[in-house]
JSON list of C-alpha atoms and ligand atoms in Angstrom, two decimals:
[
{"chain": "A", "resi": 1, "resn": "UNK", "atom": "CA", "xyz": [-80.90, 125.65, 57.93]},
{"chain": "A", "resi": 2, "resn": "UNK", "atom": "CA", "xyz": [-81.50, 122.48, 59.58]},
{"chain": "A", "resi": 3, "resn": "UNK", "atom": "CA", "xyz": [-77.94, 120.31, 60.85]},
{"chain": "A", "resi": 4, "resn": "UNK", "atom": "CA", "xyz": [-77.61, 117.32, 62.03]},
{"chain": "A", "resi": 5, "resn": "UNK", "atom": "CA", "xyz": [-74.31, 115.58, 63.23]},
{"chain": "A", "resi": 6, "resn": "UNK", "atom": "CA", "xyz": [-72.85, 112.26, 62.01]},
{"chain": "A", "resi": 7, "resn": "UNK", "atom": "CA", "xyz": [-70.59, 111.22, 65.00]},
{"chain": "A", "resi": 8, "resn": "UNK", "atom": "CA", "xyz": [-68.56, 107.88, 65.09]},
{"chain": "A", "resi": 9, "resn": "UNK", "atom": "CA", "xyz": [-64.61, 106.46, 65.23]},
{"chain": "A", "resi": 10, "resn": "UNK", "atom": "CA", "xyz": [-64.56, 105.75, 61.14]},
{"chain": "A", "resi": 11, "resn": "UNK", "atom": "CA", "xyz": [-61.62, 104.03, 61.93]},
{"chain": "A", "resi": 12, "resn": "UNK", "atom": "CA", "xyz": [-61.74, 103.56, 58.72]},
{"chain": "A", "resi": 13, "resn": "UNK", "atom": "CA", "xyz": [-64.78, 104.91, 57.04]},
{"chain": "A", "resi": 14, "resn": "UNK", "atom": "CA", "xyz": [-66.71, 101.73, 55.34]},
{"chain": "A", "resi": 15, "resn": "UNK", "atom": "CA", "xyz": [-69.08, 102.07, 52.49]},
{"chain": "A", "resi": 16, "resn": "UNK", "atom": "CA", "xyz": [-71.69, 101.49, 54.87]},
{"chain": "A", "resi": 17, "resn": "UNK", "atom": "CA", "xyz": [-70.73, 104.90, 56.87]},
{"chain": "A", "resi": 18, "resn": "UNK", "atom": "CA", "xyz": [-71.15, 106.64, 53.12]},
{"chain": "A", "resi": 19, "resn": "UNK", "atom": "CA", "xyz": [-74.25, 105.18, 52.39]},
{"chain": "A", "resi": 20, "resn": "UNK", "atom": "CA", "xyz": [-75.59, 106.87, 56.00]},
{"chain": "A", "resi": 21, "resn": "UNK", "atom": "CA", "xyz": [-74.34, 109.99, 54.77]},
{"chain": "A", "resi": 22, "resn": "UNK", "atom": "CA", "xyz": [-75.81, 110.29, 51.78]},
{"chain": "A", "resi": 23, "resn": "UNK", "atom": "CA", "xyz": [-79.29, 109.28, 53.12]},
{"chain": "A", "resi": 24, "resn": "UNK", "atom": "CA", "xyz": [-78.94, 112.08, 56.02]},
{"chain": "A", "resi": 25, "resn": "UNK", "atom": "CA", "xyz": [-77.93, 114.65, 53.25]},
{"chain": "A", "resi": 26, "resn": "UNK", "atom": "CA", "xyz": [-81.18, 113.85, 51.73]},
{"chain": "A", "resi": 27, "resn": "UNK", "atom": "CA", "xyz": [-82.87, 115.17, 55.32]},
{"chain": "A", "resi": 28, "resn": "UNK", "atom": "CA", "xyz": [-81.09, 118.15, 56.22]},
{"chain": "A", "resi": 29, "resn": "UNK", "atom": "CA", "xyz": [-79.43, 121.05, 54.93]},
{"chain": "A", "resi": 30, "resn": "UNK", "atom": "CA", "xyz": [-76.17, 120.70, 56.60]},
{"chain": "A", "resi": 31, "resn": "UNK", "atom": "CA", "xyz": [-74.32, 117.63, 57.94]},
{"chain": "A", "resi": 32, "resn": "UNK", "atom": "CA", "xyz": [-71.36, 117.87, 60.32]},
{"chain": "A", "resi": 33, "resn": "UNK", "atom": "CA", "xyz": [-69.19, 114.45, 60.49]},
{"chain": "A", "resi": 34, "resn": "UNK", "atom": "CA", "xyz": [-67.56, 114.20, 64.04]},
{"chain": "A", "resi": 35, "resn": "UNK", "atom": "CA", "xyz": [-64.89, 112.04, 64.25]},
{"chain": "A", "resi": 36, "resn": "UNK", "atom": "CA", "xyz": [-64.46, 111.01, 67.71]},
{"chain": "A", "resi": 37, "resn": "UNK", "atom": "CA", "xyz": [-60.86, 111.21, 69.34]},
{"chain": "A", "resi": 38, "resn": "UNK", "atom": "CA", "xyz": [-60.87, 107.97, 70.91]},
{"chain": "A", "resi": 39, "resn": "UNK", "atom": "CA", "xyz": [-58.05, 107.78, 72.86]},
{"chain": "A", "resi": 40, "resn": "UNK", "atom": "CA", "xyz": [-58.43, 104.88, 74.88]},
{"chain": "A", "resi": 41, "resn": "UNK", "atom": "CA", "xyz": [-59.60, 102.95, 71.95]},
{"chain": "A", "resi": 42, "resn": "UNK", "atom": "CA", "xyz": [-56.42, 102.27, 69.94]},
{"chain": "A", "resi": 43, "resn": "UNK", "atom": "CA", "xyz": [-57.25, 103.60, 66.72]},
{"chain": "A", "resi": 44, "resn": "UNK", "atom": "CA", "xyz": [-55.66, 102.14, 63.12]},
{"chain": "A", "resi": 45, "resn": "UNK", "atom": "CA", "xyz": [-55.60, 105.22, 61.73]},
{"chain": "A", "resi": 46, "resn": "UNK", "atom": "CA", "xyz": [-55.07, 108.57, 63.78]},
{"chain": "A", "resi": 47, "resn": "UNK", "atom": "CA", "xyz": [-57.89, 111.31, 64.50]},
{"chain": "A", "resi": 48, "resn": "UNK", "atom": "CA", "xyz": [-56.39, 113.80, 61.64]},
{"chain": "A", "resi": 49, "resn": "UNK", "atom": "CA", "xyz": [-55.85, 110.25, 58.86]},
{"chain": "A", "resi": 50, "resn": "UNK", "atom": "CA", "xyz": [-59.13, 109.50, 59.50]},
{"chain": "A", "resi": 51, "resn": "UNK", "atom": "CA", "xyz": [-60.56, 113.65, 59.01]},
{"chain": "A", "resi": 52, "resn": "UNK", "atom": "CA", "xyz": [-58.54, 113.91, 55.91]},
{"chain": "A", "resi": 53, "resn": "UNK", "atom": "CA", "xyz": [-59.88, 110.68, 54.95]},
{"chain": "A", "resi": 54, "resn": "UNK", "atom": "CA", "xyz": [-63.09, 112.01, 54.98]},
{"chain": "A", "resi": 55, "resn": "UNK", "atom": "CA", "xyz": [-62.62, 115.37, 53.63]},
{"chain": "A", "resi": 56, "resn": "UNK", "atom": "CA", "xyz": [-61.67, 113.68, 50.57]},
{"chain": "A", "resi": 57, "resn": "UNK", "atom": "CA", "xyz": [-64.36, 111.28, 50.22]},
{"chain": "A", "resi": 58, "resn": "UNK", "atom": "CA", "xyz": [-66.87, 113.87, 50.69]},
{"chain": "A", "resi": 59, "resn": "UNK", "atom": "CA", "xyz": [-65.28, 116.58, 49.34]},
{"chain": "A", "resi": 60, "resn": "UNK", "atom": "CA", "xyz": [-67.87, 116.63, 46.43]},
{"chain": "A", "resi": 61, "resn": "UNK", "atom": "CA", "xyz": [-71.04, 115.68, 48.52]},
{"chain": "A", "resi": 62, "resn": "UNK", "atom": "CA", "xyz": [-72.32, 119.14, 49.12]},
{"chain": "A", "resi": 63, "resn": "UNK", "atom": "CA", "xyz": [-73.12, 120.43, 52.64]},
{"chain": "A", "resi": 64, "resn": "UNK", "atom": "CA", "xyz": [-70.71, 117.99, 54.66]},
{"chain": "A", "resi": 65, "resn": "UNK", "atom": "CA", "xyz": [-68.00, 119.62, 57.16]},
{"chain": "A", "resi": 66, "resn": "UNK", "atom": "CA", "xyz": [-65.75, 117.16, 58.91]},
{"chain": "A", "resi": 67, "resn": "UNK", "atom": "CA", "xyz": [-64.44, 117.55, 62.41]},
{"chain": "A", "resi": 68, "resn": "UNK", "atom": "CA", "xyz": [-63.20, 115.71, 64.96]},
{"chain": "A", "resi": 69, "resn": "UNK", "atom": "CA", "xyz": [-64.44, 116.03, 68.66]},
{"chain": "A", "resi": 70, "resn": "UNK", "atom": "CA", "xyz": [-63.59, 115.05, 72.03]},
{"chain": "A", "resi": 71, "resn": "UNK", "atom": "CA", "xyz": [-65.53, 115.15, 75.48]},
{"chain": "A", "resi": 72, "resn": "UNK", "atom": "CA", "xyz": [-69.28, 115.53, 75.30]},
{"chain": "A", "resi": 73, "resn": "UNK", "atom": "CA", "xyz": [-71.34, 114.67, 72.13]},
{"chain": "A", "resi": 74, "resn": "UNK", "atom": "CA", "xyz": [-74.19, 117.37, 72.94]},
{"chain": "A", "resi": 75, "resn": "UNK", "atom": "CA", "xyz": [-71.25, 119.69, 74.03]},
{"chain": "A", "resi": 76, "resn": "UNK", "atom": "CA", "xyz": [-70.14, 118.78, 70.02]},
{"chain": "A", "resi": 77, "resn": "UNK", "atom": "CA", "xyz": [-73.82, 119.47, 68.88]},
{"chain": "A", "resi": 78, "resn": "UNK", "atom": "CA", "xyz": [-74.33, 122.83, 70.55]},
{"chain": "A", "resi": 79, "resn": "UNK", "atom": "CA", "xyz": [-71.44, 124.30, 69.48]},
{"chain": "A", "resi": 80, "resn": "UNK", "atom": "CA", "xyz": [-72.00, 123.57, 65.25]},
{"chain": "A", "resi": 81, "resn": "UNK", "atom": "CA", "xyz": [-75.59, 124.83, 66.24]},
{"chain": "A", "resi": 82, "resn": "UNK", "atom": "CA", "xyz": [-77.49, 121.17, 65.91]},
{"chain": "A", "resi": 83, "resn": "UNK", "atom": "CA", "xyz": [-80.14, 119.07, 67.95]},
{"chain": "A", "resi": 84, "resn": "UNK", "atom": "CA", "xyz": [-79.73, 116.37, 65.81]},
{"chain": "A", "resi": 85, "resn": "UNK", "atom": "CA", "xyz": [-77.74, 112.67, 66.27]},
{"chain": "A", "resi": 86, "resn": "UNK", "atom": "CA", "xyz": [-77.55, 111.03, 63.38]},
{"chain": "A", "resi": 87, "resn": "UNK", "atom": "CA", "xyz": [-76.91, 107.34, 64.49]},
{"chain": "A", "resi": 88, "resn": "UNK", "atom": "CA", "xyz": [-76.57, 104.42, 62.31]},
{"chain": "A", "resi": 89, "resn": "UNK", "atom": "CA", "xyz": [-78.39, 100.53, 62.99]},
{"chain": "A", "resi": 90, "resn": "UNK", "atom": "CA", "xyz": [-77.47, 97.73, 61.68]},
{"chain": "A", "resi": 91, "resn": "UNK", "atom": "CA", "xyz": [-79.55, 95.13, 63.47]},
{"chain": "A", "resi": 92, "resn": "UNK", "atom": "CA", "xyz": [-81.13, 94.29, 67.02]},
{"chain": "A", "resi": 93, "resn": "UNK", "atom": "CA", "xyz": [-77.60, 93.82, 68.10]},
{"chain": "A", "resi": 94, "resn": "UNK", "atom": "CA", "xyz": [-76.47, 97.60, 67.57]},
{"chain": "A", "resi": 95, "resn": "UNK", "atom": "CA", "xyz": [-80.13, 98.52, 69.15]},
{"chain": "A", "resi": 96, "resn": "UNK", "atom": "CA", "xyz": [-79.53, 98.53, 73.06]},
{"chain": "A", "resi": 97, "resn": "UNK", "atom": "CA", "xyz": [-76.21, 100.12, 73.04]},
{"chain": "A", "resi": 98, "resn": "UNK", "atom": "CA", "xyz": [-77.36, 103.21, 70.62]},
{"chain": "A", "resi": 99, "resn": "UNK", "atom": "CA", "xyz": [-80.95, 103.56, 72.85]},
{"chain": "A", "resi": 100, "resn": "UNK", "atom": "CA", "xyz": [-78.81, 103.66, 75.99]},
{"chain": "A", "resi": 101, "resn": "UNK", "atom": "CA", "xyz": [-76.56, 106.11, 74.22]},
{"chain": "A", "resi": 102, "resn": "UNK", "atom": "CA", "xyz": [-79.48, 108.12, 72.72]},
{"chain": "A", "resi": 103, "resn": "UNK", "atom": "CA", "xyz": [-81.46, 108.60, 76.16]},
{"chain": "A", "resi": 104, "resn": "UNK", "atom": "CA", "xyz": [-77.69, 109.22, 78.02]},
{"chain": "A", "resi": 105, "resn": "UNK", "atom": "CA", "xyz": [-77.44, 112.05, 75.66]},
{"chain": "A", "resi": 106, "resn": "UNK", "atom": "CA", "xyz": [-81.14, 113.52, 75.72]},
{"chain": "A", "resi": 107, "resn": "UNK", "atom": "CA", "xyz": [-80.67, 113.11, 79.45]},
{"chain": "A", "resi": 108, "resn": "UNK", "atom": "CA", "xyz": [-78.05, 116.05, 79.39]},
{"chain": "A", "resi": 109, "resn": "UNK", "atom": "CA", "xyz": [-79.63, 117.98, 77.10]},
{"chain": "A", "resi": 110, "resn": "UNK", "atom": "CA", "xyz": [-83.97, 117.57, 76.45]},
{"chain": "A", "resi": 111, "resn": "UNK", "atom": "CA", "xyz": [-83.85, 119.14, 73.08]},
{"chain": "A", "resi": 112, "resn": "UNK", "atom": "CA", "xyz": [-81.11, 116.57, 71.77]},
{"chain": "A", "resi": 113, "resn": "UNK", "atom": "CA", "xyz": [-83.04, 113.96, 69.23]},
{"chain": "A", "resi": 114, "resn": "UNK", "atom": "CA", "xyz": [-80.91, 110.85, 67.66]},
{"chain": "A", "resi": 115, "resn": "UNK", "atom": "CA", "xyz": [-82.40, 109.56, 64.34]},
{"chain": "A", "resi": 116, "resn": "UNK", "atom": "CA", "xyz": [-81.69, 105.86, 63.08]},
{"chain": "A", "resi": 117, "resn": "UNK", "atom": "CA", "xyz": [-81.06, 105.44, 59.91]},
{"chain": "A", "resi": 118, "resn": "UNK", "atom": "CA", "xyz": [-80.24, 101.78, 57.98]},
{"chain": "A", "resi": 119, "resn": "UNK", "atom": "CA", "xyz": [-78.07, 101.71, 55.47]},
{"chain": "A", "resi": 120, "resn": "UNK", "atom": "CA", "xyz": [-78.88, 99.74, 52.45]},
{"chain": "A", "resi": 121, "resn": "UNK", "atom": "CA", "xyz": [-79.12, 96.17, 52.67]},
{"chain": "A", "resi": 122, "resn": "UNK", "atom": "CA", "xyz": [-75.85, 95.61, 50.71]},
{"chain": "A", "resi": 123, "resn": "UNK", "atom": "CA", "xyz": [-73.55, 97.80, 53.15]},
{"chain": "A", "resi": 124, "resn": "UNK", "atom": "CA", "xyz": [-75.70, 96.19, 56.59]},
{"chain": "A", "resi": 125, "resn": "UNK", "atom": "CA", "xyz": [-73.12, 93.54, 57.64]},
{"chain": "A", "resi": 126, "resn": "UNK", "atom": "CA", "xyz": [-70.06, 96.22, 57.20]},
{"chain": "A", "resi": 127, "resn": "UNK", "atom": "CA", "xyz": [-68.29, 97.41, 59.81]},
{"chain": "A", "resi": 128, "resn": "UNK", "atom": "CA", "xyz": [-64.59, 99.35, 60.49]},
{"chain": "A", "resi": 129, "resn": "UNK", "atom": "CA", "xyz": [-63.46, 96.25, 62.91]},
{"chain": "A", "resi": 130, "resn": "UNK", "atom": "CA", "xyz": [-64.32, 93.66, 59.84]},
{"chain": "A", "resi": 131, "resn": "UNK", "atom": "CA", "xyz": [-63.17, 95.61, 57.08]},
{"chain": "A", "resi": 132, "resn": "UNK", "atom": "CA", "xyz": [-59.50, 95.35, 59.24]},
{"chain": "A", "resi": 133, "resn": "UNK", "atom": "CA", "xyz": [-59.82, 91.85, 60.25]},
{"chain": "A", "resi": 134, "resn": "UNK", "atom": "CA", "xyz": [-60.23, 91.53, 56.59]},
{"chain": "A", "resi": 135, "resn": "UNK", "atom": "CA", "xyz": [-57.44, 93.39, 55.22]},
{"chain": "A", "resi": 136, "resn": "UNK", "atom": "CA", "xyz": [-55.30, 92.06, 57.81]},
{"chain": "A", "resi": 137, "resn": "UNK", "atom": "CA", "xyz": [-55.63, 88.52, 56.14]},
{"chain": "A", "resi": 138, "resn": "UNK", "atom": "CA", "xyz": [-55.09, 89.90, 52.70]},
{"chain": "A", "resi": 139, "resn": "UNK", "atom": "CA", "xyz": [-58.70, 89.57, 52.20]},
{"chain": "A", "resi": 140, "resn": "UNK", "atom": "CA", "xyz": [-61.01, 91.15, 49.46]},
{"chain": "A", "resi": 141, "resn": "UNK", "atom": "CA", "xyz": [-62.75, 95.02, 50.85]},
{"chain": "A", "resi": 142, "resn": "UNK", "atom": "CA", "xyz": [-63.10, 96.31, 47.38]},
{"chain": "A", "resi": 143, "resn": "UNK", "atom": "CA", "xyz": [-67.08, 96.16, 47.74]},
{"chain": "A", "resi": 144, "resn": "UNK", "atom": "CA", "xyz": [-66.51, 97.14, 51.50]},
{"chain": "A", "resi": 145, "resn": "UNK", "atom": "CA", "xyz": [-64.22, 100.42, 51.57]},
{"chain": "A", "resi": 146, "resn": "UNK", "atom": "CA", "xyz": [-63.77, 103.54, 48.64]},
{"chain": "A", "resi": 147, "resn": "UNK", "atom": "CA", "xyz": [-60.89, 103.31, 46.88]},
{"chain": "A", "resi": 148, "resn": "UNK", "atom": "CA", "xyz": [-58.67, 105.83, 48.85]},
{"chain": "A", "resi": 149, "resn": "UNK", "atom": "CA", "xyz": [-59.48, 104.38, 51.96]},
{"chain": "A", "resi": 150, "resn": "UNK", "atom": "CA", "xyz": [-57.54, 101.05, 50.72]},
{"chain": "A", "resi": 151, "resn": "UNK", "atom": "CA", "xyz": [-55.23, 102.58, 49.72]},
{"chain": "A", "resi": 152, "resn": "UNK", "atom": "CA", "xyz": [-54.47, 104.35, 52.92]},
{"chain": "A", "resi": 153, "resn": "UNK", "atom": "CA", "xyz": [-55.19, 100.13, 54.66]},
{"chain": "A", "resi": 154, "resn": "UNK", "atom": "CA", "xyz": [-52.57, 99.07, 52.46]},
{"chain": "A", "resi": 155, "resn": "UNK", "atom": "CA", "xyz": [-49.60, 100.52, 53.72]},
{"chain": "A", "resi": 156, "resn": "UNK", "atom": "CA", "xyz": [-51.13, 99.23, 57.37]},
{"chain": "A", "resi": 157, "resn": "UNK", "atom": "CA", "xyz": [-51.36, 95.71, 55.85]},
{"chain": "A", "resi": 158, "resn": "UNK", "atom": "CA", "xyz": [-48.81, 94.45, 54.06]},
{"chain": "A", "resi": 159, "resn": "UNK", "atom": "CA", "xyz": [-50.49, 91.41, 53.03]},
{"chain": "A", "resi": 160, "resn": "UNK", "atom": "CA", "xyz": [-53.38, 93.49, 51.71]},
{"chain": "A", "resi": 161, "resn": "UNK", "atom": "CA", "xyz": [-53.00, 93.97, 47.48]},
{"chain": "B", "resi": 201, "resn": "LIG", "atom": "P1", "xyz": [-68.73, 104.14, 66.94]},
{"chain": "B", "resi": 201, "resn": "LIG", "atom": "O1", "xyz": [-67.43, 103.76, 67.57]},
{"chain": "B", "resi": 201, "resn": "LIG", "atom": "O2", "xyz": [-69.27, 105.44, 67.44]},
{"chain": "B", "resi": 201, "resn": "LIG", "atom": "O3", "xyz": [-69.77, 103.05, 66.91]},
{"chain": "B", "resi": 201, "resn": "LIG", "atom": "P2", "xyz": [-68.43, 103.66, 64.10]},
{"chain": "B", "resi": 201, "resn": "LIG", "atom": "O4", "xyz": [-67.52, 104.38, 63.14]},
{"chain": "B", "resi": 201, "resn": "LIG", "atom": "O5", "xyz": [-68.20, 102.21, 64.29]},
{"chain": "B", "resi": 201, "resn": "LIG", "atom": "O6", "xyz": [-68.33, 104.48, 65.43]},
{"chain": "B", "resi": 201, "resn": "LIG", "atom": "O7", "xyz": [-69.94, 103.84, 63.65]},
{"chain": "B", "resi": 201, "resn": "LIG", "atom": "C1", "xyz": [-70.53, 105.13, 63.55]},
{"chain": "B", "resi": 201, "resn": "LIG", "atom": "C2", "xyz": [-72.01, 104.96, 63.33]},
{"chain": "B", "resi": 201, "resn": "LIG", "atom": "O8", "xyz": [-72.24, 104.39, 62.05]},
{"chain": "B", "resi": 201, "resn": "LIG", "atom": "C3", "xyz": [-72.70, 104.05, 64.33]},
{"chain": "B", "resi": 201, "resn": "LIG", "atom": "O9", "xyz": [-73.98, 104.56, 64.59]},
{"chain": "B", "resi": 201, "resn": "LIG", "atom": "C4", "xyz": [-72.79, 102.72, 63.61]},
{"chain": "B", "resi": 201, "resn": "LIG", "atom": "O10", "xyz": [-73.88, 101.95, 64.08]},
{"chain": "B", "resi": 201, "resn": "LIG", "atom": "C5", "xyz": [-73.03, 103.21, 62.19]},
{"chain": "B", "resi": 201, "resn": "LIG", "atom": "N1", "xyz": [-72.61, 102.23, 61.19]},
{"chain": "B", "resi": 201, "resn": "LIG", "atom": "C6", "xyz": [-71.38, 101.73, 60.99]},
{"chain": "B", "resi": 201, "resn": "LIG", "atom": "N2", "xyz": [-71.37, 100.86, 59.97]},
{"chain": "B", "resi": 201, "resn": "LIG", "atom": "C7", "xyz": [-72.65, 100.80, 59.50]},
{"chain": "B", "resi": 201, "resn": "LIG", "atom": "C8", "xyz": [-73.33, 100.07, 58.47]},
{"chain": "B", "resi": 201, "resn": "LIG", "atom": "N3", "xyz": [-72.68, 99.19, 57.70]},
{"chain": "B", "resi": 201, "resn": "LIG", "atom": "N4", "xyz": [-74.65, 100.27, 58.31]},
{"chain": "B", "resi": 201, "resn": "LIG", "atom": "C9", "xyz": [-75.31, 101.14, 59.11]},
{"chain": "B", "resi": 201, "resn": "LIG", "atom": "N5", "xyz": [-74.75, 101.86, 60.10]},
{"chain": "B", "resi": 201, "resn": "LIG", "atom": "C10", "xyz": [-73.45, 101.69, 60.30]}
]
């Protein structure tokens, strides 16, 4: 059975993060969703909103297990039994960082291999920082985020409706 992990912050997950899923789940058997604890980072939403968040949006998807991780991402990989990084591009601009990231991580372990995948062209410009500046203006996500998700942004933002 062949895994692969899906980590990020999904803080919150975007309709862009979904449409990554979905394409991976048409690669492998078995995808694990790590949401990274990311302390320093200030999250919206906290490490177990964000896991239950996902649970229930993929809850009918198939072979998707959600967990949260901390400390080393290949630490994460060996111990759900996966080689594979499932890493999402947007554009030249997300390029350098992820490469960095994707030899940093091969570095510590040789049998570690990241994959790129695009989402569709409608979800490309999304991201979790946008889809908050957004709703923090009371602006329209309903193409952006699933339905639960803003719900869950609307009792952050009051001026969201
Ligand atoms: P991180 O803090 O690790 O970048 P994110 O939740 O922002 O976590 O993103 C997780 C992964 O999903 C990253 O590889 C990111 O490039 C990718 N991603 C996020 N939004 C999109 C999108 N709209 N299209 C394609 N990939 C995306």
């Amino acid at each position: 059975m062949k895994t692969a992990v899906y980590p990020g912050s999904f803080d919150p997950i975007t309709n862009g993060h979904l449409d990554i899923i979905n394409r991976s789940l048409r690669i492998f058997d078995r995808l694990v969703v790590a949401v990274l604890e990311n302390k320093d980072k200030n999250p919206l939403f906290s490490t177990q909103e964000r896991v239950a968040q996902l649970k229930e949006i993929t809850k009918d998807m198939g072979n998707v297990e959600v967990r949260s991780f901390s400390g080393l991402l290949v630490d994460f990989c060996e111990s759900v039994d996966s080689k594979i990084i499932i890493r999402g591009l947007r554009g030249v601009t997300d390029f350098s960082y992820e490469f960095q990231m994707a030899l940093t991580n091969r570095s510590m372990d040789n049998d570690i291999e990241t994959l790129f995948v695009s989402a569709d062209t409608q979800y490309l410009f999304f991201s979790s920082s946008m889809v908050k500046e957004v709703a923090h203006f009371g602006g329209n996500i309903d193409n952006m985020v699933p339905p639960s998700v803003k719900e869950a942004l609307k009792k952050k933002f009051p001026n969201l409706v």
